[in-house]
mmCIF file of C-alpha atoms and ligand atoms in Angstrom:
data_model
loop_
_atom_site.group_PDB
_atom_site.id
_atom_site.type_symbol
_atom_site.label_atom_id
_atom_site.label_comp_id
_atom_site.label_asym_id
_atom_site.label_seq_id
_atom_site.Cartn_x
_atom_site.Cartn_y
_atom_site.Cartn_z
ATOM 1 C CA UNK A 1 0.000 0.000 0.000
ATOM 2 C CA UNK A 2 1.757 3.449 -0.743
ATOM 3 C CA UNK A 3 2.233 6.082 1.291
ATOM 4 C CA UNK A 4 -0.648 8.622 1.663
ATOM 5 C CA UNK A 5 0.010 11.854 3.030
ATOM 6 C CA UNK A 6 -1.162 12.394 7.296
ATOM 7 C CA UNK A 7 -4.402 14.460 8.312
ATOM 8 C CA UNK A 8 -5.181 15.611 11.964
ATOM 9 C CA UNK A 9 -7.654 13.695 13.099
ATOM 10 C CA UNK A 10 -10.978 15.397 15.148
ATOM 11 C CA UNK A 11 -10.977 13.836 18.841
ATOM 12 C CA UNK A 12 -13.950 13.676 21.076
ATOM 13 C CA UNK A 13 -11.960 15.247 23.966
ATOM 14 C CA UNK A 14 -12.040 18.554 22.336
ATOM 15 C CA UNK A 15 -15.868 18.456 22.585
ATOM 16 C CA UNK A 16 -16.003 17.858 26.039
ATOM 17 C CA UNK A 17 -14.117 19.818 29.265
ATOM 18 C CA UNK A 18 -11.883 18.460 30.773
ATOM 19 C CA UNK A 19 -11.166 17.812 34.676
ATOM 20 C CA UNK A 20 -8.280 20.290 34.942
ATOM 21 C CA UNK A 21 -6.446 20.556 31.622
ATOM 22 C CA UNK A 22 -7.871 23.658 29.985
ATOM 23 C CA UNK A 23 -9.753 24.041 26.624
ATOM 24 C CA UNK A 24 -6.280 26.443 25.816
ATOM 25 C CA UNK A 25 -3.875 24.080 26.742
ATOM 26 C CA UNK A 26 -5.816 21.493 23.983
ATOM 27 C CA UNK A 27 -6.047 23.907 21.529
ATOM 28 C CA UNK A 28 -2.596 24.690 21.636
ATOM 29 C CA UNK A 29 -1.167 21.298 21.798
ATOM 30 C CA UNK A 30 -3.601 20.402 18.664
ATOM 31 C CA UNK A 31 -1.617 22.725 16.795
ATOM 32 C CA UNK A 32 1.773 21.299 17.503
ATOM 33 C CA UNK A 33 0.147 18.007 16.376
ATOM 34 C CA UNK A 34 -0.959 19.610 13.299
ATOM 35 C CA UNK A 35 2.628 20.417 12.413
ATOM 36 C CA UNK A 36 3.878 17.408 13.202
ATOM 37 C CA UNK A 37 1.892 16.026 10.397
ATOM 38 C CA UNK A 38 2.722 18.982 7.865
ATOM 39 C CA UNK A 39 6.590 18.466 8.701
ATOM 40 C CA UNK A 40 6.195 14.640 8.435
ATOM 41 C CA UNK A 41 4.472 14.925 5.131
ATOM 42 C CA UNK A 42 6.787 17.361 3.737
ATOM 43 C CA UNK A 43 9.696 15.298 4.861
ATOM 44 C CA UNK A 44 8.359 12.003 3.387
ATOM 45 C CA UNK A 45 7.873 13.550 0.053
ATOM 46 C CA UNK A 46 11.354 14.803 -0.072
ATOM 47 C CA UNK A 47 12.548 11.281 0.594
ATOM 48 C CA UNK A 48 10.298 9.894 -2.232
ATOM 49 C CA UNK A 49 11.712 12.744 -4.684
ATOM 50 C CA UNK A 50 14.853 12.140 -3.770
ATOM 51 C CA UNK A 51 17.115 11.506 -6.818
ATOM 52 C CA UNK A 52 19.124 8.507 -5.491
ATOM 53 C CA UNK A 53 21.569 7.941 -8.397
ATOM 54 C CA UNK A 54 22.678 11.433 -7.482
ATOM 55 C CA UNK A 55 22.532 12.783 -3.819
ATOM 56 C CA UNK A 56 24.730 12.121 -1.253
ATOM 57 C CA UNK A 57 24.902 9.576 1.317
ATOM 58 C CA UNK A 58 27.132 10.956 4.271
ATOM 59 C CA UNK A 59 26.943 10.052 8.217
ATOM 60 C CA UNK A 60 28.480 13.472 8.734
ATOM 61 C CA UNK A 61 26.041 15.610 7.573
ATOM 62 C CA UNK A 62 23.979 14.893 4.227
ATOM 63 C CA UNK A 63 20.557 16.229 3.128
ATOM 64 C CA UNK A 64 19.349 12.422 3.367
ATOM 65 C CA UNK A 65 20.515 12.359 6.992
ATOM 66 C CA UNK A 66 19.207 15.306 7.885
ATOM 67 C CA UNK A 67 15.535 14.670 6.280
ATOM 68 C CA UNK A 68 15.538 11.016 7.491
ATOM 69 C CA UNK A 69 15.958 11.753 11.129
ATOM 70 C CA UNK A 70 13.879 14.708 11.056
ATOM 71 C CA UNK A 71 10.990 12.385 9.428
ATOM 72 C CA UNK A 72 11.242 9.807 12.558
ATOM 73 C CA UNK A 73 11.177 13.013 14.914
ATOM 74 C CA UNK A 74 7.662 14.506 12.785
ATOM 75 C CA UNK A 75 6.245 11.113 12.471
ATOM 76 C CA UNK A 76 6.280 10.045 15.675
ATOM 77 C CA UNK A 77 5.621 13.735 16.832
ATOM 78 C CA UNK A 78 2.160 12.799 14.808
ATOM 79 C CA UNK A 79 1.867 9.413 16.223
ATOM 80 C CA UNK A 80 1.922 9.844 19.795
ATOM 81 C CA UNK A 81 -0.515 13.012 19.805
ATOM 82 C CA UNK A 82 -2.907 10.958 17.916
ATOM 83 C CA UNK A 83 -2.741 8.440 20.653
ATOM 84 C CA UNK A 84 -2.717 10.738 23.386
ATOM 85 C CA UNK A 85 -5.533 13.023 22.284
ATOM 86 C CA UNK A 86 -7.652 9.615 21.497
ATOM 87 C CA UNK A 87 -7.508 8.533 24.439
ATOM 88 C CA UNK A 88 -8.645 11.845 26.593
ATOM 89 C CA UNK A 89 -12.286 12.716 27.454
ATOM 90 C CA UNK A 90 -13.096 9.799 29.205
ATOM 91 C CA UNK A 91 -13.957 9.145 33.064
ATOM 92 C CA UNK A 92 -10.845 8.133 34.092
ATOM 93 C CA UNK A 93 -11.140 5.684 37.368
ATOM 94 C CA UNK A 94 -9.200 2.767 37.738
ATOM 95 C CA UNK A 95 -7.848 0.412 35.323
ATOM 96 C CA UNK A 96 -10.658 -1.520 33.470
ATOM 97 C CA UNK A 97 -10.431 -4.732 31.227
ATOM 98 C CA UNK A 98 -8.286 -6.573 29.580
ATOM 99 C CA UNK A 99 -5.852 -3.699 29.894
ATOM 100 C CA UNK A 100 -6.054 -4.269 34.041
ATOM 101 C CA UNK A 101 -5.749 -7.799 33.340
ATOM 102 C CA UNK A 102 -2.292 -7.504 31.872
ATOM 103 C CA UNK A 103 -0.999 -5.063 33.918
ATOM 104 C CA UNK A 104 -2.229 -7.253 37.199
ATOM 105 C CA UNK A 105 -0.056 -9.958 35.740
ATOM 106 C CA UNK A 106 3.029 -8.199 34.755
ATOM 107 C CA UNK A 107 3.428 -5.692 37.742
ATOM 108 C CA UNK A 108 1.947 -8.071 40.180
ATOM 109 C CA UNK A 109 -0.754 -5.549 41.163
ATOM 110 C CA UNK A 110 -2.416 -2.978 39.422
ATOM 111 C CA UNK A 111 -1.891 -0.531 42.380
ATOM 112 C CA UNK A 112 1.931 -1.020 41.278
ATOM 113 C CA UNK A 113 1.619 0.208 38.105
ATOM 114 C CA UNK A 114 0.021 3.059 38.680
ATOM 115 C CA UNK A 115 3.360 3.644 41.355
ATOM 116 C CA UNK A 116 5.130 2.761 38.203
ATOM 117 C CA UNK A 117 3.797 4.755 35.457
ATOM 118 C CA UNK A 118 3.471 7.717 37.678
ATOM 119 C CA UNK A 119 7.222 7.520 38.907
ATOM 120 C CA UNK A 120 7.842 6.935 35.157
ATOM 121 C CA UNK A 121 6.172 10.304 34.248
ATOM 122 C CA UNK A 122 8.582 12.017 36.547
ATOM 123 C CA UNK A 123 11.675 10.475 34.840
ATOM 124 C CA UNK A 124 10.902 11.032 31.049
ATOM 125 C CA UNK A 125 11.804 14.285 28.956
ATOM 126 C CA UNK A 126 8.881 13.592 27.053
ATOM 127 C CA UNK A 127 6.760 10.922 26.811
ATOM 128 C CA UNK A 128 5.712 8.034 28.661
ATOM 129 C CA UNK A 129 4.070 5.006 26.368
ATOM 130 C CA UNK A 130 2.774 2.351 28.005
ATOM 131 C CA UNK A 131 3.029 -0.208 25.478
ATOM 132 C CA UNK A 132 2.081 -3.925 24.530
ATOM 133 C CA UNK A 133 5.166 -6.137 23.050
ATOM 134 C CA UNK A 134 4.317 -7.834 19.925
ATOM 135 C CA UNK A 135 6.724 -11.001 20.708
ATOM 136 C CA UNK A 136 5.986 -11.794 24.231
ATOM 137 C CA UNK A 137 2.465 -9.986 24.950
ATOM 138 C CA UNK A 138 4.221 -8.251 28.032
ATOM 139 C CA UNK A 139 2.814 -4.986 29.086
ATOM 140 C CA UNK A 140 5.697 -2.590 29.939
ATOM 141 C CA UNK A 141 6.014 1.337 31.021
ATOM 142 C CA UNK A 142 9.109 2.906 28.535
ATOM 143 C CA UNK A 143 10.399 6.327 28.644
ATOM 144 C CA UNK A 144 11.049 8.113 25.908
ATOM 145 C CA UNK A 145 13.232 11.965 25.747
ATOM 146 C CA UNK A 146 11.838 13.071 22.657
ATOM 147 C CA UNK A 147 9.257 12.069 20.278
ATOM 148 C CA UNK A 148 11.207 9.656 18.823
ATOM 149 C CA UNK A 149 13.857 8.009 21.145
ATOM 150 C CA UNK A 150 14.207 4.867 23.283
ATOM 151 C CA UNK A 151 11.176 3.865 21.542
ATOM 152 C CA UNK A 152 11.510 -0.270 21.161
ATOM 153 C CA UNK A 153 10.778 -2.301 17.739
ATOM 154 C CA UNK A 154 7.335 -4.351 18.123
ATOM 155 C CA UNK A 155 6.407 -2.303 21.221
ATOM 156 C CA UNK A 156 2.392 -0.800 20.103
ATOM 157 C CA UNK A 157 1.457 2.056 22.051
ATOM 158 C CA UNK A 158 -1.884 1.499 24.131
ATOM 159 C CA UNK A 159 -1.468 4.599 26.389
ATOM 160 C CA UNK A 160 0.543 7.372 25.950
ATOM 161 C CA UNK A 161 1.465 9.887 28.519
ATOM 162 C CA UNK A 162 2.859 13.382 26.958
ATOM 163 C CA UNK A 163 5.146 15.045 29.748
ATOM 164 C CA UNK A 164 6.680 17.722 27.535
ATOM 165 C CA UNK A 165 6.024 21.183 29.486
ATOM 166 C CA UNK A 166 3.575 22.292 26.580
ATOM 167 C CA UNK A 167 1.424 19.341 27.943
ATOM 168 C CA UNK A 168 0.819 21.311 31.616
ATOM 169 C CA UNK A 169 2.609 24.370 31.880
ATOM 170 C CA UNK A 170 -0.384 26.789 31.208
ATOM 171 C CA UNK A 171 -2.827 24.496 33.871
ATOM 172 C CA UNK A 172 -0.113 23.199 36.214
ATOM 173 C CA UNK A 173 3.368 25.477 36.179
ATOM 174 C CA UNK A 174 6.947 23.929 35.326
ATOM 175 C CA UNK A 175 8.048 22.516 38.284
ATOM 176 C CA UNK A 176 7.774 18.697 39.480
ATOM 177 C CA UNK A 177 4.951 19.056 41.544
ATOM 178 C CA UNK A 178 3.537 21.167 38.491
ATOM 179 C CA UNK A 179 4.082 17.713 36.237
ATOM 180 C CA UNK A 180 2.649 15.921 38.785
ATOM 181 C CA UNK A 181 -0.787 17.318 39.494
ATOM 182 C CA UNK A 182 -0.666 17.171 35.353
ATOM 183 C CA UNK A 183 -0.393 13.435 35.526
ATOM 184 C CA UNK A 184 -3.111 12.839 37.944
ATOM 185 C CA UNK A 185 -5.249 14.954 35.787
ATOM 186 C CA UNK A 186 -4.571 13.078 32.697
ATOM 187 C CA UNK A 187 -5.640 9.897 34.792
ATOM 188 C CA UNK A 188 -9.152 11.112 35.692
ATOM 189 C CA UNK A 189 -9.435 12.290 32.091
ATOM 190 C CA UNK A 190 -8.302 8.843 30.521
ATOM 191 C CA UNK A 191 -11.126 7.048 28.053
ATOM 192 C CA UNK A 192 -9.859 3.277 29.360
ATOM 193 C CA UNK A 193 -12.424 1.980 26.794
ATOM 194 C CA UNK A 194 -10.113 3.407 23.868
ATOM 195 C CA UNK A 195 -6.549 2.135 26.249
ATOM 196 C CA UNK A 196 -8.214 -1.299 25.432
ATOM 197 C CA UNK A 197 -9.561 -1.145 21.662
ATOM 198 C CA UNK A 198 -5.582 -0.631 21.495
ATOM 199 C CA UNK A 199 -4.660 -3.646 23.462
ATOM 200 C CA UNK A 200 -7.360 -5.397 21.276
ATOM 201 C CA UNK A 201 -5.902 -4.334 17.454
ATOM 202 C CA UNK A 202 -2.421 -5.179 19.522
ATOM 203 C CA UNK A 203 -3.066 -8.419 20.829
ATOM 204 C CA UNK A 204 -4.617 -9.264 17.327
ATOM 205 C CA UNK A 205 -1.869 -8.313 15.767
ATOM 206 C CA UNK A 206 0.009 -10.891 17.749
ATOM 207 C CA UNK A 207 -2.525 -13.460 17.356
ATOM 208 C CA UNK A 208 -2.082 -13.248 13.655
ATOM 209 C CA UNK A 209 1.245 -13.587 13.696
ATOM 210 C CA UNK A 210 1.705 -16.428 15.670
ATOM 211 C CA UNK A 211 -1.218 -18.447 13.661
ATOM 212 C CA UNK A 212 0.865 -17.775 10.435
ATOM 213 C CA UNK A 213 3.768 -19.570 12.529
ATOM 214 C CA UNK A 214 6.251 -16.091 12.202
ATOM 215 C CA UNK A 215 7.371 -17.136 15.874
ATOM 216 C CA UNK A 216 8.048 -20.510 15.793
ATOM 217 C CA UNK A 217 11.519 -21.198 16.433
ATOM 218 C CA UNK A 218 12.885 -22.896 12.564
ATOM 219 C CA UNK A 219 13.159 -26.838 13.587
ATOM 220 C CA UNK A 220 16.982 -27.667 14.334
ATOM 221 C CA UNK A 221 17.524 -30.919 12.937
ATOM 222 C CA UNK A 222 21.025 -32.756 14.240
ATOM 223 C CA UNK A 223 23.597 -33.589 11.804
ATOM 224 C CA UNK A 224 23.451 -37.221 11.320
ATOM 225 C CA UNK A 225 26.609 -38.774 9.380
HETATM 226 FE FE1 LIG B 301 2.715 17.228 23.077
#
């Protein structure tokens, strides 16, 4: 299937007010999302139009360096917001579903990853993703710096937690405590219904995969002689 350029998305949680993070704040942020998909756009069509018989490849500095890291930065800048903006305007409350059932198994206690995630939204420089591995159906909190680093391959986003200051500075101020009181907010703003339709396109995913045998270990046969 080819590429086909990004659009911003509409999200119920701009409809609706939200339990301390202000219609301003959401307005603003949706605008950094809608440049993340212009820049991502922009930079995948320079890659396509690339002449590559000509143009130089150089770990240095190159215009295909450059563009190529920018795209990851754009992309993912477009792929987390969707998440995170998808999965505000909800009720919030504790962990429902299969989601809690995962996270009951893998941190021993949901009450523990909540500790977790929270502490984990106090370490990161900018996100949080709370994501569901693709090999070994784990359920794990990772911290990512940017919008694109530390992410891990087959690791699908079910819950995303932006801590960049543009996410709370306005409602909550820029200090820890600030980030804090942001979190806690996000939490009783969370739609857990959309957390699991995630999991469930995740889980599928992984399902289909091992039906079509893609992680079965090739059979080792011993040399005979
Ligand atoms: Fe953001």
């Amino acid at each position: 299937m080819p590429w086909d350029e990004l659009k911003p998305r509409q999200f119920p949680a701009f409809d609706v007010e939200l339990d301390g993070i202000s219609r301003q704040t959401m307005e603003d942020h949706y605008k950094l999302y809608e440049g993340y998909a212009k820049k991502a756009n922009e930079c995948r069509r320079i890659l396509n139009e690339f002449d590559y018989s000509e143009i130089e490849g150089n770990q240095v500095y190159s215009d295909l360096r450059a563009v190529s890291i920018d795209y990851t930065f754009a992309l993912l800048g477009f792929k987390n917001h969707d998440l995170y903006f998808g999965h505000l305007g909800g009720e919030g409350g504790e962990p429902e579903g299969r989601f809690a059932e995962l996270v009951e198994a893998e941190f021993n206690g949901v009450e523990k990853w909540q500790r977790a995630v929270k502490k984990a939204a106090s370490s990161a420089r900018g996100w949080v993703m709370v994501g569901y591995d693709l090999n070994d159906g784990s359920v794990f909190n990772y911290i990512m710096d940017t919008q694109n680093l530390w992410a891990v391959y087959n690791m699908c986003p079910v819950l995303a937690i932006d801590v960049y200051e543009h996410a709370y500075v306005r409602d909550f101020g820029a200090t820890p405590d600030g980030r804090k009181q942001y979190v806690e907010a996000f939490f009783r703003n969370l739609d857990w219904d959309h957390v699991n339709r995630q999991l469930a396109q995740a889980e599928a995913a992984k399902h289909g995969a091992d039906e079509s045998g893609a992680r079965e270990a090739p059979e080792f046969a011993p040399a005979t002689g």
